[in-house]
CSV table of C-alpha atoms in Angstrom, one decimal:
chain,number,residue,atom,x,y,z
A,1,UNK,CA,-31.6,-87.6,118.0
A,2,UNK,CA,-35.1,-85.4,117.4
A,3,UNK,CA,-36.1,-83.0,120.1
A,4,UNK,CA,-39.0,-85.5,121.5
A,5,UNK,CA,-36.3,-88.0,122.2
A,6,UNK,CA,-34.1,-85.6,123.8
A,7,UNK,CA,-36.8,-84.7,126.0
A,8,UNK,CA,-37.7,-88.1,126.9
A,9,UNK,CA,-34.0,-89.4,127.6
A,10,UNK,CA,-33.9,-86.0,130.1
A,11,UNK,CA,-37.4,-87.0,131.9
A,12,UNK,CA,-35.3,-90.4,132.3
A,13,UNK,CA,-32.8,-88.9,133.9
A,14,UNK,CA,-34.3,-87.0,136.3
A,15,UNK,CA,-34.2,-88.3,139.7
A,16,UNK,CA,-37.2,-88.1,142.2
A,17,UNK,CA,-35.0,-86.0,144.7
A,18,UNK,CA,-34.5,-83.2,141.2
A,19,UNK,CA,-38.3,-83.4,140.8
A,20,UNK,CA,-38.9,-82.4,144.6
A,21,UNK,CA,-35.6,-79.6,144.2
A,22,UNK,CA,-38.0,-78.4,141.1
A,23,UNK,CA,-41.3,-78.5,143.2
A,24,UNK,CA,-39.7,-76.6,146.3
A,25,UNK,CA,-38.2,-74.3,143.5
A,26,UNK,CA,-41.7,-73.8,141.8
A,27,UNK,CA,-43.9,-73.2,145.0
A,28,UNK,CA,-40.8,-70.4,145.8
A,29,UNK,CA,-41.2,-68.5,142.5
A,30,UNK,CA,-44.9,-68.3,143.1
A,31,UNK,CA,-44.9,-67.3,146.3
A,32,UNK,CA,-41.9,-64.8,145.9
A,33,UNK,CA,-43.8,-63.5,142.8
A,34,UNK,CA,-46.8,-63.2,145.1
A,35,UNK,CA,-45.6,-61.3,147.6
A,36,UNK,CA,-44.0,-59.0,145.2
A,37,UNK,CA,-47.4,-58.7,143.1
A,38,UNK,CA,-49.3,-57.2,146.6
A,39,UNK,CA,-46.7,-54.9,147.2
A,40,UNK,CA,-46.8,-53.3,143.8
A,41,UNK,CA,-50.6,-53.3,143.9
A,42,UNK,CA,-50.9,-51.9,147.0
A,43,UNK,CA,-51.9,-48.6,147.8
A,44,UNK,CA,-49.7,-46.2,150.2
A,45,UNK,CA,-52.3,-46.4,152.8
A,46,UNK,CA,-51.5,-50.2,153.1
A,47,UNK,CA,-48.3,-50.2,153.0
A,48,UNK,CA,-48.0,-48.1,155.5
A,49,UNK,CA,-50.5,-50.1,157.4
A,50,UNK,CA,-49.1,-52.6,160.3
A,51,UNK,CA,-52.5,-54.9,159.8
A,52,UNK,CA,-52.4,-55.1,156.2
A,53,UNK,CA,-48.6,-56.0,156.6
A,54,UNK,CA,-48.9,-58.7,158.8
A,55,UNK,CA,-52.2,-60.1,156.8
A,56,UNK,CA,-50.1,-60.1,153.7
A,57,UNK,CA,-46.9,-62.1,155.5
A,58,UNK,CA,-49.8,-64.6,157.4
A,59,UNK,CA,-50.6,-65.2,153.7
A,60,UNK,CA,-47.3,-65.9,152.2
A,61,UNK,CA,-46.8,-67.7,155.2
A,62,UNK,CA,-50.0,-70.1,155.1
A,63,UNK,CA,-50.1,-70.3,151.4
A,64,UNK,CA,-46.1,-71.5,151.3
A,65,UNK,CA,-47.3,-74.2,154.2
A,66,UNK,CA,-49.9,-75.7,151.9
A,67,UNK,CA,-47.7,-75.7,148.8
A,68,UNK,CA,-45.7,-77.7,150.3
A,69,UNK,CA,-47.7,-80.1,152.1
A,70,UNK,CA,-49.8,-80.5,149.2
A,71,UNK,CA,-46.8,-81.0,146.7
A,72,UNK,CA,-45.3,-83.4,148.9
A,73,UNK,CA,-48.4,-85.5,149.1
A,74,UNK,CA,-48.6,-85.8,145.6
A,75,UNK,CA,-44.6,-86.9,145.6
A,76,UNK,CA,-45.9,-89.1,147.9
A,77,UNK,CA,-48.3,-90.8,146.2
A,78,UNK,CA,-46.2,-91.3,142.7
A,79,UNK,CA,-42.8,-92.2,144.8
A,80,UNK,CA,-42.0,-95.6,145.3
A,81,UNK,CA,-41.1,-94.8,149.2
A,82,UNK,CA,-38.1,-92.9,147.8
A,83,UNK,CA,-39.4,-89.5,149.8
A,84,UNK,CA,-38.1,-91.6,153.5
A,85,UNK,CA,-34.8,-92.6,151.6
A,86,UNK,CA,-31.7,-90.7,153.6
A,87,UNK,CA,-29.6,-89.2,151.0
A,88,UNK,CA,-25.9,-90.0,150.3
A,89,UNK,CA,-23.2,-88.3,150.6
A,90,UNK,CA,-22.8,-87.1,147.2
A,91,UNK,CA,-26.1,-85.4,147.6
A,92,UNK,CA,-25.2,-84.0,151.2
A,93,UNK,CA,-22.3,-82.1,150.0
A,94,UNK,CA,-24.9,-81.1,146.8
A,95,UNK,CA,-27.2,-79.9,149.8
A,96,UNK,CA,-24.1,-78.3,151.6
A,97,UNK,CA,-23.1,-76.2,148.6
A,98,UNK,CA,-26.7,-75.0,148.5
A,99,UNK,CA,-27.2,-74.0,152.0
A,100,UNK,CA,-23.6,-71.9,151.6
A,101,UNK,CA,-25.5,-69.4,148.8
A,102,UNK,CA,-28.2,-69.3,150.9
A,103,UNK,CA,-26.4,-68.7,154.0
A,104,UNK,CA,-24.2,-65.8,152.4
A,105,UNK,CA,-27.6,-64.2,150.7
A,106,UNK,CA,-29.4,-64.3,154.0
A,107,UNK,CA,-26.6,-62.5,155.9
A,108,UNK,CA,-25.9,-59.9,153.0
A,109,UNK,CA,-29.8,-59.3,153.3
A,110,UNK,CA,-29.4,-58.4,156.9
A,111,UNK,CA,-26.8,-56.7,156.4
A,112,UNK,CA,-28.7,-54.2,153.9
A,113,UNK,CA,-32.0,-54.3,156.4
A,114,UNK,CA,-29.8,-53.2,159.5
A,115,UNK,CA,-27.9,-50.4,157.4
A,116,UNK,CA,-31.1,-49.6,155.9
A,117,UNK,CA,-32.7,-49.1,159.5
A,118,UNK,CA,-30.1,-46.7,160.4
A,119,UNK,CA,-30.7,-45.1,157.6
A,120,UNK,CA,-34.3,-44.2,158.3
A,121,UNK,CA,-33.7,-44.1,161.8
A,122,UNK,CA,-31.0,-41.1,161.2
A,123,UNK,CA,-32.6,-39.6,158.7
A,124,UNK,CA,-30.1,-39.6,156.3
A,125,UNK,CA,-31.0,-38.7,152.7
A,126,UNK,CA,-31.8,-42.1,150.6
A,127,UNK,CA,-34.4,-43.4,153.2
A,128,UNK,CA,-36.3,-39.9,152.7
A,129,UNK,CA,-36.2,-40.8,149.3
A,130,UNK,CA,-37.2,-44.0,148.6
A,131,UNK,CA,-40.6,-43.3,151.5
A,132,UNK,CA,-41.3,-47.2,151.7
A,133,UNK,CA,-42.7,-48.3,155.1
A,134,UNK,CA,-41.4,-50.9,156.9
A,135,UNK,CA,-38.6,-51.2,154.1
A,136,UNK,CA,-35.7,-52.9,156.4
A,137,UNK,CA,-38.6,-56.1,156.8
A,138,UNK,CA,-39.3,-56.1,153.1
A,139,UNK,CA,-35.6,-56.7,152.4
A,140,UNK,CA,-35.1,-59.2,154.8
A,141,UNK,CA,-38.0,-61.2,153.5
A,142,UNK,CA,-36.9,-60.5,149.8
A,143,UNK,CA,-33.4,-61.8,150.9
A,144,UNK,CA,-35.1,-65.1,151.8
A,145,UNK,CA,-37.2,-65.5,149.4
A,146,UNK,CA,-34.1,-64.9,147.1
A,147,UNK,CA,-31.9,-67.2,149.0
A,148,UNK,CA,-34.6,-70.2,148.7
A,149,UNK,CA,-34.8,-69.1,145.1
A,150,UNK,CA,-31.1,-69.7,144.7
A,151,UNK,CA,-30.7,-72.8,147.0
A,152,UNK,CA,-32.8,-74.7,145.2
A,153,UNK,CA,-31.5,-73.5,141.8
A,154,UNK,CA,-27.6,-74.7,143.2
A,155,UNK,CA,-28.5,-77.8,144.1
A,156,UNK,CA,-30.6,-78.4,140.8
A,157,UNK,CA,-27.6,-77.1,138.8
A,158,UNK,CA,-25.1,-79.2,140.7
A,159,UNK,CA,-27.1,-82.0,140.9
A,160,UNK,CA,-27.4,-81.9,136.9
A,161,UNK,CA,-23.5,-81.1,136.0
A,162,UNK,CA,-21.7,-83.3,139.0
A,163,UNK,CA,-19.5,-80.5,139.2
A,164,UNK,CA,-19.8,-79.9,143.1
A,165,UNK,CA,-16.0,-79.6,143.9
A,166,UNK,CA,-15.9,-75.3,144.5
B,1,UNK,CA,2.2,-79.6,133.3
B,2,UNK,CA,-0.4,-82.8,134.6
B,3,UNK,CA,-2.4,-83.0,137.0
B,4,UNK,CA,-4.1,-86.5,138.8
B,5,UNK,CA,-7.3,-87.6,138.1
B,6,UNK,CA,-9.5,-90.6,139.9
B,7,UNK,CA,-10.4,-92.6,136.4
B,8,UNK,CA,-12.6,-95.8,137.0
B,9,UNK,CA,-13.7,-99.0,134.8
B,10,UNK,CA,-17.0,-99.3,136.3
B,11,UNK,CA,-19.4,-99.1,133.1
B,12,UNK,CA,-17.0,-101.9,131.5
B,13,UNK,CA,-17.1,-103.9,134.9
B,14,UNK,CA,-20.8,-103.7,134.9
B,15,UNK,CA,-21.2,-104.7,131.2
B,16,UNK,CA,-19.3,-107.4,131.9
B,17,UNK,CA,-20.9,-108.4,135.1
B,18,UNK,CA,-24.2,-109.6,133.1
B,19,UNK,CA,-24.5,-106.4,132.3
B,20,UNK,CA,-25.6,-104.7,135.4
B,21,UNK,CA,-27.7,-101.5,135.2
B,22,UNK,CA,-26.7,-98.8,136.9
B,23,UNK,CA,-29.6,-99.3,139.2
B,24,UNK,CA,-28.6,-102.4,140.5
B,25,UNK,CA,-25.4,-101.1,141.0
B,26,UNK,CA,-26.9,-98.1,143.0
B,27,UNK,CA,-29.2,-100.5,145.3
B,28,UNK,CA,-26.0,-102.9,145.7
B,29,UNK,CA,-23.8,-99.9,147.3
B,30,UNK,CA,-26.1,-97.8,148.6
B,31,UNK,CA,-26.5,-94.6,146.7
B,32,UNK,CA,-28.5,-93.2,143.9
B,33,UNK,CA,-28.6,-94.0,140.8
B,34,UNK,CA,-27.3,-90.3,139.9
B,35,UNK,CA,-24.1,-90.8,141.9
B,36,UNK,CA,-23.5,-94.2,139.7
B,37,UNK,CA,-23.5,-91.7,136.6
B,38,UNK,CA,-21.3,-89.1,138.2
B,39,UNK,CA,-19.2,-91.6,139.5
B,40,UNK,CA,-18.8,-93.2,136.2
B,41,UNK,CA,-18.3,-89.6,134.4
B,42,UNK,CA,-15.4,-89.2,136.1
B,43,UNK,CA,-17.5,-86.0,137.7
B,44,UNK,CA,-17.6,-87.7,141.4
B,45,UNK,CA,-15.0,-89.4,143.3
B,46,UNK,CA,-16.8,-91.8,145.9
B,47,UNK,CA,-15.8,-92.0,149.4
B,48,UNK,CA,-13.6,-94.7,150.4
B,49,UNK,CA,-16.4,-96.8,151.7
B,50,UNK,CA,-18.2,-96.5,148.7
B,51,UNK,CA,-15.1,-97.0,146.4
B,52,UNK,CA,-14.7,-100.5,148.5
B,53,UNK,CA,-18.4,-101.2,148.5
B,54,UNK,CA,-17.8,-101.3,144.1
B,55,UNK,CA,-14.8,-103.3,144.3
B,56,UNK,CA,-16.9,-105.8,146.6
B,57,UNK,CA,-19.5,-105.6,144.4
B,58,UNK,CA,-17.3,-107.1,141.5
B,59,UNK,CA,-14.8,-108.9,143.5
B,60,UNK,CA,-12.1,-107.1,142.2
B,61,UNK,CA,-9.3,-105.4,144.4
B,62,UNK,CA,-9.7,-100.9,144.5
B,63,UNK,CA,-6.9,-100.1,142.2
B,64,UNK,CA,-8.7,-102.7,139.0
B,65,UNK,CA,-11.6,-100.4,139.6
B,66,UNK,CA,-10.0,-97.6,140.7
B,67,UNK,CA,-7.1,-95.7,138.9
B,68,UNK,CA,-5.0,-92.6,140.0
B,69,UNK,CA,-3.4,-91.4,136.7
B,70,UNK,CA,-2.0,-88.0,135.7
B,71,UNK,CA,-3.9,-86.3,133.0
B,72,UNK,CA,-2.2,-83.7,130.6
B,73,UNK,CA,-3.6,-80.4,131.1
């Protein structure tokens, strides 16, 4: 079998709720890589700056709104009304397995925000350190933006393989 | 040392039953056309309901479509 006919027998097998799983996963890269991008090109002035802050997270915010919407209007329009299709229970426990990655990364991220916190708040060495403002919030979004990252990957990956039993 | 395994004849059923597309199958039983390929790899075992919503789908009693054998590890 040549490569195009691989790649045609996969685009065959891809079912419409993998191509929204990719979408969701795309529009989280971006926005993950966004909000990563402004804080390495910012300037210590901003991140030390509450306004700038809350512009950038209204931004990640607003831009990861219209993503979405705008992806799932274009599902929309190239779905034969599979989008309002409950799933079954295969894909349930597929979802289930997800949301348990994503469940443990958002807790381990707290975890490291709260310890981090004390950390600054007690003035114990790293925190003087590392001299990031506002460093306990950046983890805890990082940690979600991670845990999307890796809920959608999951439930791609066990989607693909069928292997869902853990 | 084995170990049991749920094994199932549905791809044969279906190419005998004018040979129904895994599609149809999947609209007949209610699930996607993805769980009709992991069911059929072996990779999924169905729910009950669904496991009976097959066997009425060919008229066939659960163990002809259904098979609980040991599997040499």
């Amino acid at each position: 079998m040549t490569r195009s006919e691989h790649f045609k027998e996969l685009l065959q097998s891809i079912s419409f709720r993998e191509l929204t799983l990719s979408i969701d996963l795309l529009v989280s890269v971006y926005i993950s890589y966004f909000y990563v991008n402004s804080l390495m090109n910012a300037s210590t002035q901003q991140l030390s700056s509450v306004s700038w802050l809350s512009g950038l997270l209204l931004q990640v915010l607003i831009y990861s709104v219209i993503l979405i919407v705008l992806s799932y209007l274009l599902l929309t329009f190239i779905s034969d009304n599979e989008l309002n299709q409950p799933p079954d229970v295969r894909e349930k426990q597929i979802n289930l397995v997800g949301y348990k990655y994503k469940a443990i990364i958002l807790q381990a991220g707290i975890c490291v925000a709260i310890f981090q916190y004390q950390i600054e708040a007690n003035n114990w060495g790293p925190a003087i350190e590392y001299n990031i403002p506002y460093l306990p919030m950046h983890i805890m979004v990082g940690a979600f933006l991670i845990a999307e990252i890796v809920n959608y990957i999951a439930q791609l990956y066990k989607g693909r393989t069928g292997d869902i039993y853990e | 040392m084995s170990e049991y395994a749920i094994t199932n004849s549905i791809r044969t059923l279906r190419f005998l039953r004018d040979e129904m597309t895994q599609k149809q199958l999947a609209d007949a039983i209610g699930v996607t056309r993805q769980t009709v390929m992991a069911i059929e790899a072996n990779k999924y075992s169905p729910t009950l309901e669904v496991a009976f919503k097959i066997s009425l789908v060919f008229n066939l009693p659960l163990e002809e479509v259904f098979q609980y054998k040991t599997k040499d590890i």
